[in-house]
């Protein structure tokens, strides 16, 4: 899956927490979030005059728009490794965040699991 397809898929499945997501779908959408956040920060600084340390209105709007699809693709990605999406609650802890990164980068199960058939790349 390429960058554009990943973004389209994640926004088409805006609040879909069922099913599975490939590693490329998750990580391309993650990159989109990082790049969009940087662009939003630049707009907030250049146009609205906010400090770099402060999140401006464009940054907040971008964050609010992205929060639900980010958790949805994260849940689907965990489903691909045969784990429940509730494991994302580990984001609350520092160690849990590191564990989630490892799980998000883990190879998918090649066979059907309790969350559905494998995702086609």
mmCIF file of C-alpha atoms in Angstrom:
data_model
loop_
_atom_site.group_PDB
_atom_site.id
_atom_site.type_symbol
_atom_site.label_atom_id
_atom_site.label_comp_id
_atom_site.label_asym_id
_atom_site.label_seq_id
_atom_site.Cartn_x
_atom_site.Cartn_y
_atom_site.Cartn_z
ATOM 1 C CA UNK A 1 0.000 0.000 0.000
ATOM 2 C CA UNK A 2 1.339 3.416 -0.896
ATOM 3 C CA UNK A 3 1.080 6.762 0.914
ATOM 4 C CA UNK A 4 -2.068 8.068 -0.809
ATOM 5 C CA UNK A 5 -3.928 4.776 -0.655
ATOM 6 C CA UNK A 6 -3.184 4.495 3.046
ATOM 7 C CA UNK A 7 -4.558 7.958 3.778
ATOM 8 C CA UNK A 8 -7.684 7.319 1.687
ATOM 9 C CA UNK A 9 -8.245 3.961 3.387
ATOM 10 C CA UNK A 10 -7.844 5.388 6.885
ATOM 11 C CA UNK A 11 -10.241 8.257 6.209
ATOM 12 C CA UNK A 12 -12.753 5.929 4.502
ATOM 13 C CA UNK A 13 -12.572 3.757 7.633
ATOM 14 C CA UNK A 14 -12.625 6.849 9.861
ATOM 15 C CA UNK A 15 -14.137 5.116 12.901
ATOM 16 C CA UNK A 16 -13.945 1.447 11.862
ATOM 17 C CA UNK A 17 -12.280 -0.486 14.656
ATOM 18 C CA UNK A 18 -13.002 -3.936 13.221
ATOM 19 C CA UNK A 19 -10.928 -5.811 10.692
ATOM 20 C CA UNK A 20 -7.199 -5.723 10.048
ATOM 21 C CA UNK A 21 -4.676 -3.173 8.746
ATOM 22 C CA UNK A 22 -1.317 -3.873 7.126
ATOM 23 C CA UNK A 23 1.931 -2.466 8.456
ATOM 24 C CA UNK A 24 2.235 -0.181 5.457
ATOM 25 C CA UNK A 25 -1.278 1.214 5.984
ATOM 26 C CA UNK A 26 -0.499 2.009 9.622
ATOM 27 C CA UNK A 27 2.985 3.466 9.115
ATOM 28 C CA UNK A 28 2.083 5.581 6.060
ATOM 29 C CA UNK A 29 -0.815 7.070 8.012
ATOM 30 C CA UNK A 30 1.531 7.632 10.948
ATOM 31 C CA UNK A 31 3.912 9.527 8.620
ATOM 32 C CA UNK A 32 0.960 11.567 7.325
ATOM 33 C CA UNK A 33 0.165 12.557 10.915
ATOM 34 C CA UNK A 34 3.763 13.640 11.580
ATOM 35 C CA UNK A 35 4.066 15.635 8.340
ATOM 36 C CA UNK A 36 0.630 17.203 8.788
ATOM 37 C CA UNK A 37 1.520 18.215 12.330
ATOM 38 C CA UNK A 38 4.707 19.884 11.134
ATOM 39 C CA UNK A 39 2.833 21.754 8.392
ATOM 40 C CA UNK A 40 0.129 22.795 10.869
ATOM 41 C CA UNK A 41 2.800 24.114 13.257
ATOM 42 C CA UNK A 42 4.454 26.075 10.453
ATOM 43 C CA UNK A 43 1.099 27.630 9.489
ATOM 44 C CA UNK A 44 0.380 28.506 13.124
ATOM 45 C CA UNK A 45 3.772 30.204 13.491
ATOM 46 C CA UNK A 46 3.922 31.962 10.118
ATOM 47 C CA UNK A 47 0.319 33.106 9.751
ATOM 48 C CA UNK A 48 -1.084 33.311 13.274
ATOM 49 C CA UNK A 49 2.146 34.300 15.049
ATOM 50 C CA UNK A 50 2.043 31.555 17.670
ATOM 51 C CA UNK A 51 5.243 30.419 19.342
ATOM 52 C CA UNK A 52 6.694 27.080 18.254
ATOM 53 C CA UNK A 53 6.158 25.745 21.795
ATOM 54 C CA UNK A 54 2.407 26.482 21.690
ATOM 55 C CA UNK A 55 -0.110 24.562 19.615
ATOM 56 C CA UNK A 56 -2.162 26.978 17.545
ATOM 57 C CA UNK A 57 -5.658 26.607 16.090
ATOM 58 C CA UNK A 58 -4.583 24.775 12.929
ATOM 59 C CA UNK A 59 -2.588 22.298 15.019
ATOM 60 C CA UNK A 60 -5.567 21.655 17.276
ATOM 61 C CA UNK A 61 -7.943 21.197 14.352
ATOM 62 C CA UNK A 62 -5.530 18.765 12.685
ATOM 63 C CA UNK A 63 -5.143 16.820 15.939
ATOM 64 C CA UNK A 64 -8.901 16.598 16.504
ATOM 65 C CA UNK A 65 -9.520 15.440 12.927
ATOM 66 C CA UNK A 66 -6.799 12.767 13.155
ATOM 67 C CA UNK A 67 -7.385 11.341 16.639
ATOM 68 C CA UNK A 68 -10.245 8.946 15.820
ATOM 69 C CA UNK A 69 -8.822 7.481 12.588
ATOM 70 C CA UNK A 70 -5.438 7.101 14.307
ATOM 71 C CA UNK A 71 -6.911 4.994 17.090
ATOM 72 C CA UNK A 72 -8.999 3.064 14.541
ATOM 73 C CA UNK A 73 -6.016 2.159 12.335
ATOM 74 C CA UNK A 74 -4.037 1.325 15.487
ATOM 75 C CA UNK A 75 -6.741 -1.091 16.603
ATOM 76 C CA UNK A 76 -6.889 -2.693 13.151
ATOM 77 C CA UNK A 77 -3.088 -2.977 13.120
ATOM 78 C CA UNK A 78 -3.143 -4.754 16.490
ATOM 79 C CA UNK A 79 -5.870 -7.035 15.144
ATOM 80 C CA UNK A 80 -3.491 -7.973 12.339
ATOM 81 C CA UNK A 81 -1.081 -9.293 14.983
ATOM 82 C CA UNK A 82 -3.999 -11.087 16.736
ATOM 83 C CA UNK A 83 -4.185 -8.645 19.648
ATOM 84 C CA UNK A 84 -7.164 -6.627 20.799
ATOM 85 C CA UNK A 85 -7.292 -2.917 20.055
ATOM 86 C CA UNK A 86 -7.744 -2.205 23.763
ATOM 87 C CA UNK A 87 -3.979 -2.662 24.130
ATOM 88 C CA UNK A 88 -3.728 0.936 22.899
ATOM 89 C CA UNK A 89 -4.540 1.975 26.446
ATOM 90 C CA UNK A 90 -0.860 1.241 27.090
ATOM 91 C CA UNK A 91 -0.163 4.657 25.508
ATOM 92 C CA UNK A 92 -0.861 6.002 28.990
ATOM 93 C CA UNK A 93 2.435 4.547 30.187
ATOM 94 C CA UNK A 94 5.904 5.145 28.752
ATOM 95 C CA UNK A 95 6.891 1.478 28.693
ATOM 96 C CA UNK A 96 3.549 0.576 27.128
ATOM 97 C CA UNK A 97 4.160 3.005 24.274
ATOM 98 C CA UNK A 98 7.425 1.239 23.473
ATOM 99 C CA UNK A 99 5.675 -2.130 23.528
ATOM 100 C CA UNK A 100 3.004 -0.812 21.146
ATOM 101 C CA UNK A 101 5.661 0.377 18.686
ATOM 102 C CA UNK A 102 7.122 -3.137 18.683
ATOM 103 C CA UNK A 103 3.683 -4.669 18.105
ATOM 104 C CA UNK A 104 2.851 -2.186 15.334
ATOM 105 C CA UNK A 105 6.089 -3.156 13.572
ATOM 106 C CA UNK A 106 5.544 -6.906 14.006
ATOM 107 C CA UNK A 107 4.801 -9.059 10.975
ATOM 108 C CA UNK A 108 1.148 -9.948 10.523
ATOM 109 C CA UNK A 109 -0.310 -13.378 10.927
ATOM 110 C CA UNK A 110 -0.404 -15.006 7.495
ATOM 111 C CA UNK A 111 -3.581 -16.940 8.210
ATOM 112 C CA UNK A 112 -7.102 -15.955 9.185
ATOM 113 C CA UNK A 113 -7.422 -14.987 12.829
ATOM 114 C CA UNK A 114 -10.361 -14.005 15.042
ATOM 115 C CA UNK A 115 -10.408 -10.538 13.435
ATOM 116 C CA UNK A 116 -10.710 -11.673 9.846
ATOM 117 C CA UNK A 117 -8.683 -12.830 6.849
ATOM 118 C CA UNK A 118 -5.186 -11.490 6.186
ATOM 119 C CA UNK A 119 -4.900 -8.071 4.565
ATOM 120 C CA UNK A 120 -3.833 -7.939 0.954
ATOM 121 C CA UNK A 121 -0.783 -5.740 0.561
#
